[in-house]
Short mmCIF file of C-alpha atoms in Angstrom, two decimals:
data_model
loop_
_atom_site.label_atom_id
_atom_site.label_comp_id
_atom_site.label_asym_id
_atom_site.label_seq_id
_atom_site.Cartn_x
_atom_site.Cartn_y
_atom_site.Cartn_z
CA UNK A 255 0.00 0.04 -0.05
CA UNK A 256 1.42 3.39 -1.04
CA UNK A 257 0.86 6.36 1.24
CA UNK A 258 1.02 10.09 0.50
CA UNK A 259 0.57 12.69 3.20
CA UNK A 260 -1.06 16.10 3.13
CA UNK A 261 0.78 18.15 5.69
CA UNK A 262 -1.47 20.75 7.46
CA UNK A 263 -0.22 20.60 11.04
CA UNK A 264 -3.06 19.40 13.27
CA UNK A 265 -5.33 18.77 10.13
CA UNK A 266 -2.82 16.65 8.28
CA UNK A 267 -4.14 13.39 6.76
CA UNK A 268 -2.90 10.40 4.75
CA UNK A 269 -3.84 9.36 1.26
CA UNK A 270 -3.72 5.59 1.00
CA UNK A 271 -3.38 3.99 -2.41
CA UNK A 272 -4.40 0.25 -2.17
CA UNK A 273 -5.84 -2.60 -4.20
CA UNK A 274 -8.49 -3.69 -1.68
CA UNK A 275 -10.48 -2.44 1.34
CA UNK A 276 -8.98 -5.18 3.71
CA UNK A 277 -6.55 -2.52 5.26
CA UNK A 278 -9.24 0.15 5.60
CA UNK A 279 -10.40 -0.67 9.12
CA UNK A 280 -6.76 -0.44 10.46
CA UNK A 281 -6.30 2.87 8.59
CA UNK A 282 -9.45 4.26 10.13
CA UNK A 283 -8.40 3.15 13.52
CA UNK A 284 -5.04 4.90 13.18
CA UNK A 285 -6.99 8.12 12.56
CA UNK A 286 -8.99 7.56 15.68
CA UNK A 287 -12.27 6.83 13.74
CA UNK A 288 -15.07 4.42 14.46
CA UNK A 289 -17.16 2.37 15.03
CA UNK A 290 -20.31 4.08 13.70
CA UNK A 291 -20.54 5.05 10.00
CA UNK A 292 -22.78 6.24 7.26
CA UNK A 293 -21.85 5.28 3.66
CA UNK A 294 -23.06 7.89 1.16
CA UNK A 295 -22.98 6.33 -2.30
CA UNK A 296 -24.92 5.47 -5.50
CA UNK A 297 -27.18 2.34 -5.66
CA UNK A 298 -25.29 0.67 -8.50
CA UNK A 299 -21.90 1.20 -6.94
CA UNK A 300 -23.17 -0.23 -3.70
CA UNK A 301 -24.52 -3.35 -5.54
CA UNK A 302 -21.22 -3.82 -7.26
CA UNK A 303 -18.58 -3.05 -4.63
CA UNK A 304 -20.61 -2.41 -1.33
CA UNK A 305 -19.85 -5.83 0.12
CA UNK A 306 -16.10 -5.49 -0.64
CA UNK A 307 -16.19 -2.18 1.30
CA UNK A 308 -18.47 -3.03 4.18
CA UNK A 309 -17.50 -6.62 4.97
CA UNK A 310 -14.01 -5.86 6.41
CA UNK A 311 -15.45 -2.97 8.29
CA UNK A 312 -18.23 -5.03 9.90
CA UNK A 313 -15.77 -7.72 10.85
CA UNK A 314 -13.74 -4.99 12.66
CA UNK A 315 -16.90 -4.02 14.56
CA UNK A 316 -18.26 -1.10 12.56
CA UNK A 317 -21.99 -0.51 12.53
CA UNK A 318 -22.91 0.87 9.13
CA UNK A 319 -25.92 2.40 7.44
CA UNK A 320 -26.22 3.73 3.84
CA UNK A 321 -27.48 6.89 2.32
CA UNK A 322 -28.06 6.66 -1.42
CA UNK A 323 -27.96 9.54 -3.85
CA UNK A 324 -28.63 9.59 -7.56
CA UNK A 325 -25.60 9.18 -9.86
CA UNK A 326 -25.51 12.58 -11.51
CA UNK A 327 -23.99 16.04 -11.19
CA UNK A 328 -27.59 17.25 -10.27
CA UNK A 329 -27.13 15.43 -6.91
CA UNK A 330 -24.55 17.99 -6.00
CA UNK A 331 -27.24 20.47 -4.88
CA UNK A 332 -28.72 22.26 -1.85
CA UNK A 333 -31.84 19.92 -2.12
CA UNK A 334 -29.75 16.73 -1.96
CA UNK A 335 -27.66 18.10 0.88
CA UNK A 336 -30.77 19.00 2.92
CA UNK A 337 -32.14 15.57 2.27
CA UNK A 338 -29.06 13.90 3.71
CA UNK A 339 -29.02 16.31 6.68
CA UNK A 340 -32.63 15.57 7.47
CA UNK A 341 -31.87 11.81 7.48
CA UNK A 342 -28.81 12.18 9.60
CA UNK A 343 -30.75 14.38 12.10
CA UNK A 344 -33.47 11.82 12.43
CA UNK A 345 -31.29 8.74 12.66
CA UNK A 346 -27.92 9.94 14.17
CA UNK A 347 -29.49 11.83 17.10
CA UNK A 348 -27.37 10.25 19.90
CA UNK A 349 -24.05 9.25 18.14
CA UNK A 350 -21.58 11.15 16.21
CA UNK A 351 -21.33 9.50 12.79
CA UNK A 352 -18.35 9.15 10.48
CA UNK A 353 -19.54 9.84 6.98
CA UNK A 354 -17.87 7.64 4.32
CA UNK A 355 -17.97 9.22 0.84
CA UNK A 356 -18.02 6.12 -1.38
CA UNK A 357 -18.10 7.37 -5.01
CA UNK A 358 -16.82 10.01 -7.44
CA UNK A 359 -16.41 13.67 -7.19
CA UNK A 360 -20.09 14.46 -6.76
CA UNK A 361 -20.47 12.10 -3.79
CA UNK A 362 -17.19 13.26 -2.31
CA UNK A 363 -18.01 17.01 -2.54
CA UNK A 364 -21.62 16.53 -1.34
CA UNK A 365 -20.62 14.29 1.59
CA UNK A 366 -17.82 16.64 2.66
CA UNK A 367 -20.26 19.62 2.53
CA UNK A 368 -22.79 17.79 4.72
CA UNK A 369 -20.04 16.71 7.11
CA UNK A 370 -18.88 20.32 7.39
CA UNK A 371 -22.26 21.76 8.36
CA UNK A 372 -23.88 18.83 10.28
CA UNK A 373 -23.45 19.61 13.97
CA UNK A 374 -20.94 22.24 12.93
CA UNK A 375 -18.60 19.53 11.70
CA UNK A 376 -18.37 15.76 11.87
CA UNK A 377 -15.59 13.54 10.62
CA UNK A 378 -15.62 12.18 7.10
CA UNK A 379 -13.49 9.95 4.88
CA UNK A 380 -12.97 10.02 1.13
CA UNK A 381 -13.32 6.66 -0.58
CA UNK A 382 -13.02 7.75 -4.17
CA UNK A 383 -14.04 5.29 -6.90
CA UNK A 384 -13.46 7.23 -10.16
CA UNK A 385 -10.17 8.03 -11.79
CA UNK A 386 -10.99 11.72 -11.50
CA UNK A 387 -11.77 11.66 -7.82
CA UNK A 388 -8.64 9.51 -6.96
CA UNK A 389 -6.30 12.00 -8.52
CA UNK A 390 -8.02 15.30 -7.75
CA UNK A 391 -11.39 15.92 -6.10
CA UNK A 392 -11.06 13.60 -3.08
CA UNK A 393 -7.81 15.49 -2.03
CA UNK A 394 -7.54 19.05 -0.74
CA UNK A 395 -10.62 19.74 1.37
CA UNK A 396 -12.79 21.71 -1.08
CA UNK A 397 -16.32 20.60 -0.47
CA UNK A 398 -19.62 22.11 -1.64
CA UNK A 399 -22.68 22.05 -3.81
CA UNK A 400 -23.52 23.79 -7.13
CA UNK A 401 -26.01 26.46 -7.79
CA UNK A 402 -27.89 26.57 -11.24
CA UNK A 403 -25.88 29.64 -12.21
CA UNK A 404 -22.38 28.55 -11.12
CA UNK A 405 -20.42 25.51 -10.06
CA UNK A 406 -19.13 25.09 -6.41
CA UNK A 407 -20.66 28.42 -5.41
CA UNK A 408 -21.52 27.21 -1.89
CA UNK A 409 -18.99 25.32 0.13
CA UNK A 410 -16.11 25.29 2.57
CA UNK A 411 -12.56 24.17 3.14
CA UNK A 412 -13.13 20.98 5.19
CA UNK A 413 -10.58 18.20 5.02
CA UNK A 414 -11.25 14.45 5.31
CA UNK A 415 -9.69 12.46 8.07
CA UNK A 416 -8.15 10.43 5.41
CA UNK A 417 -8.40 9.34 1.77
CA UNK A 418 -8.47 5.58 0.88
CA UNK A 419 -8.28 4.89 -2.84
CA UNK A 420 -8.89 1.32 -3.96
CA UNK A 421 -7.56 1.32 -7.49
CA UNK A 422 -9.23 -2.05 -8.32
CA UNK A 423 -12.61 -0.40 -8.43
CA UNK A 424 -11.48 1.47 -11.45
CA UNK A 425 -11.62 -1.49 -13.71
CA UNK A 426 -15.36 -1.32 -14.72
CA UNK A 427 -15.23 2.51 -15.30
CA UNK A 428 -16.82 3.42 -18.70
CA UNK A 429 -14.39 4.80 -21.16
CA UNK A 430 -16.00 8.26 -20.99
CA UNK A 431 -15.33 8.40 -17.26
CA UNK A 432 -11.69 7.11 -17.71
CA UNK A 433 -11.18 9.92 -20.20
CA UNK A 434 -12.58 12.43 -17.80
CA UNK A 435 -10.10 11.44 -15.16
CA UNK A 436 -7.22 11.54 -17.72
CA UNK A 437 -8.16 15.21 -18.32
CA UNK A 438 -7.05 15.98 -14.67
CA UNK A 439 -3.92 13.78 -15.04
CA UNK A 440 -3.03 15.76 -18.10
CA UNK A 441 -3.59 18.88 -16.08
CA UNK A 442 -1.17 17.81 -13.45
CA UNK A 443 1.47 16.86 -16.06
CA UNK A 444 1.07 20.26 -17.71
CA UNK A 445 1.45 22.37 -14.56
CA UNK A 446 4.03 20.33 -12.54
CA UNK A 447 5.48 17.18 -13.97
CA UNK A 448 7.31 16.76 -17.33
CA UNK A 449 8.07 13.15 -16.48
CA UNK A 450 4.37 12.44 -16.14
CA UNK A 451 3.70 14.38 -19.43
CA UNK A 452 6.24 12.23 -21.25
CA UNK A 453 4.80 9.03 -19.74
CA UNK A 454 1.35 9.98 -20.99
CA UNK A 455 2.58 10.65 -24.49
CA UNK A 456 4.08 7.10 -24.51
CA UNK A 457 1.39 5.27 -22.56
CA UNK A 458 -1.92 6.89 -23.35
CA UNK A 459 -3.30 3.82 -25.02
CA UNK A 460 -2.52 1.76 -21.91
CA UNK A 461 -4.19 4.37 -19.65
CA UNK A 462 -7.30 4.43 -21.94
CA UNK A 463 -7.43 0.64 -21.84
CA UNK A 464 -7.43 0.78 -17.96
CA UNK A 465 -3.99 -0.89 -17.58
CA UNK A 466 -3.65 -0.95 -13.77
CA UNK A 467 0.19 -0.64 -13.75
CA UNK A 468 0.06 2.55 -15.95
CA UNK A 469 -2.91 4.04 -14.06
CA UNK A 470 -1.54 3.33 -10.63
CA UNK A 471 1.87 4.97 -11.45
CA UNK A 472 0.06 8.09 -12.77
CA UNK A 473 -2.47 8.24 -9.86
CA UNK A 474 0.47 8.18 -7.26
CA UNK A 475 2.26 10.89 -9.15
CA UNK A 476 -0.84 13.15 -9.20
CA UNK A 477 -1.61 12.59 -5.59
CA UNK A 478 1.92 13.68 -4.60
CA UNK A 479 1.60 16.93 -6.67
CA UNK A 480 -1.77 17.80 -5.19
CA UNK A 481 -0.61 17.02 -1.64
CA UNK A 482 2.52 19.19 -2.09
CA UNK A 483 0.45 22.14 -3.46
CA UNK A 484 -2.31 21.92 -0.90
CA UNK A 485 0.23 21.65 2.00
CA UNK A 486 1.95 24.89 0.68
CA UNK A 487 -1.21 26.94 0.10
CA UNK A 488 -4.32 25.33 1.77
CA UNK A 489 -6.82 28.02 0.97
CA UNK A 490 -5.43 29.61 -2.16
CA UNK A 491 -4.14 32.73 -0.22
CA UNK A 492 -0.46 32.54 -1.30
CA UNK A 493 -1.02 32.33 -5.03
CA UNK A 494 0.22 28.76 -5.37
CA UNK A 495 -2.86 26.58 -5.25
CA UNK A 496 -4.34 28.52 -8.11
CA UNK A 497 -2.13 26.56 -10.43
CA UNK A 498 -4.56 23.64 -9.86
CA UNK A 499 -7.23 25.66 -11.55
CA UNK A 500 -5.66 25.33 -15.00
CA UNK A 501 -8.56 25.02 -17.40
CA UNK A 502 -11.18 25.28 -14.69
CA UNK A 503 -12.24 28.99 -15.24
CA UNK A 504 -13.81 28.22 -18.68
CA UNK A 505 -14.47 24.63 -17.83
CA UNK A 506 -16.65 25.47 -14.85
CA UNK A 507 -18.49 28.08 -16.88
CA UNK A 508 -19.19 25.57 -19.55
CA UNK A 509 -20.57 23.10 -17.06
CA UNK A 510 -22.86 25.77 -15.63
CA UNK A 511 -23.93 27.19 -18.91
CA UNK A 512 -25.10 23.75 -20.05
CA UNK A 513 -26.97 22.75 -16.83
CA UNK A 514 -24.27 20.31 -15.83
CA UNK A 515 -25.69 17.78 -18.32
CA UNK A 516 -23.63 18.12 -21.51
CA UNK A 517 -20.09 17.65 -20.44
CA UNK A 518 -18.33 15.53 -17.90
CA UNK A 519 -16.07 17.58 -15.57
CA UNK A 520 -12.99 16.36 -17.41
CA UNK A 521 -14.35 17.21 -20.80
CA UNK A 522 -15.20 20.76 -19.79
CA UNK A 523 -11.69 21.16 -18.12
CA UNK A 524 -10.09 19.81 -21.40
CA UNK A 525 -11.74 22.51 -23.37
CA UNK A 526 -10.83 25.03 -20.79
CA UNK A 527 -7.08 24.00 -20.85
CA UNK A 528 -6.96 24.23 -24.68
CA UNK A 529 -8.52 27.70 -24.47
CA UNK A 530 -6.21 28.85 -21.65
CA UNK A 531 -3.14 27.69 -23.51
CA UNK A 532 -4.33 29.39 -26.72
CA UNK A 533 -4.70 32.55 -24.62
CA UNK A 534 -1.17 32.12 -23.32
CA UNK A 535 0.10 31.89 -26.92
CA UNK A 536 -1.75 35.12 -27.80
CA UNK A 537 -0.07 36.89 -24.83
CA UNK A 538 3.41 35.65 -25.79
CA UNK A 539 3.65 33.45 -22.71
CA UNK A 540 3.67 30.05 -24.39
CA UNK A 541 5.19 28.98 -27.71
CA UNK A 542 2.66 27.79 -30.36
CA UNK A 543 4.32 24.42 -30.18
CA UNK A 544 3.51 24.07 -26.52
CA UNK A 545 -0.16 24.72 -27.20
CA UNK A 546 -0.18 22.24 -30.06
CA UNK A 547 1.43 19.56 -27.91
CA UNK A 548 -1.22 20.04 -25.23
CA UNK A 549 -4.03 19.81 -27.77
CA UNK A 550 -2.42 16.67 -29.33
CA UNK A 551 -2.29 14.97 -25.91
CA UNK A 552 -5.93 15.90 -25.04
CA UNK A 553 -7.06 14.54 -28.37
CA UNK A 554 -5.09 11.39 -27.87
CA UNK A 555 -7.09 10.84 -24.69
CA UNK A 556 -10.31 11.26 -26.60
CA UNK A 557 -11.18 14.61 -25.06
CA UNK A 558 -12.62 17.62 -26.76
CA UNK A 559 -10.57 20.80 -27.20
CA UNK A 560 -13.43 23.04 -28.45
CA UNK A 561 -17.13 23.02 -28.57
CA UNK A 562 -20.16 24.40 -30.42
CA UNK A 563 -23.75 25.22 -29.61
CA UNK A 564 -23.13 26.72 -26.15
CA UNK A 565 -24.54 30.27 -25.38
CA UNK A 566 -21.62 32.57 -25.06
CA UNK A 567 -23.87 34.81 -23.05
CA UNK A 568 -24.51 32.02 -20.53
CA UNK A 569 -20.78 31.27 -20.36
CA UNK A 570 -20.15 34.92 -19.57
CA UNK A 571 -22.78 34.98 -16.88
CA UNK A 572 -21.22 31.88 -15.20
CA UNK A 573 -17.78 33.48 -15.52
CA UNK A 574 -18.83 36.57 -13.64
CA UNK A 575 -20.32 34.38 -10.76
CA UNK A 576 -17.27 32.18 -10.60
CA UNK A 577 -15.30 32.41 -7.35
CA UNK A 578 -12.23 33.05 -9.36
CA UNK A 579 -13.66 36.36 -10.48
CA UNK A 580 -12.58 39.03 -7.95
CA UNK A 581 -12.86 42.82 -7.75
CA UNK A 582 -14.59 42.90 -11.14
CA UNK A 583 -11.92 41.04 -12.94
CA UNK A 584 -10.91 37.47 -13.77
CA UNK A 585 -7.79 36.52 -12.03
#
């Protein structure tokens, strides 16, 4: 089992990269958690992998209940957060629960938000099951819900007690979801890691095919980059963590402008990265060859680099509501 640490003094936490959930109870015990938990997840994911997750926990004495949410970006909403809070308030009245976010980015962000506000904060754990969540959204403590006009408009910095990524659950991921995760991996390569970039140029077919060796190497690399950046600039106050937003300004606006239905997160970010690098070329900050190399890698992953049929006015409205838009200007 590989371990990466996010160093935040008294709020530091480990990221465990494993191939099963057998070691999860011991990891939770080391973090002082247990033995009462709520698993927040999707119905199909629970059917497929729920027993693999919960059997070792129950053998270790955990008492578990489940909270199901629909598998869509629309679940990341005030309405769904309120529904979960009501269920917790009715059924967890006398015990402090540990919330276990078992799913992708939507489940992780939603569960983290609920954990942050329920009883002014209860512990939660990230158990990411998508490639995108394992390399990005489960790490860093950004939790929240979307508003119809803008993505992640309501939220908090609230870190998990630990992240436990079982890389074996990635095997049945649909190709579109694998591509979405590869978009964030390409982002990490572009902002911080030439070695990862060259690896992706050589091994993209293996990553698309779900080759476990290739994906595990890339996942570990990305986790180390994000842990390092978050440890240095937890709340984006020092100008360092903003590098993680590469492609996200336009990407989030595209998601909001299309009602969170047309693009996966990774697809929107891919278009955003292509646009940002084009803008960098126009400002003389990036050679044209650098932009073309990025576009080539995105296309090799099967990701879009431009789009049509999206209202520019809606994109501009979403831009102005984005949290990266400050003092009347885009940062």
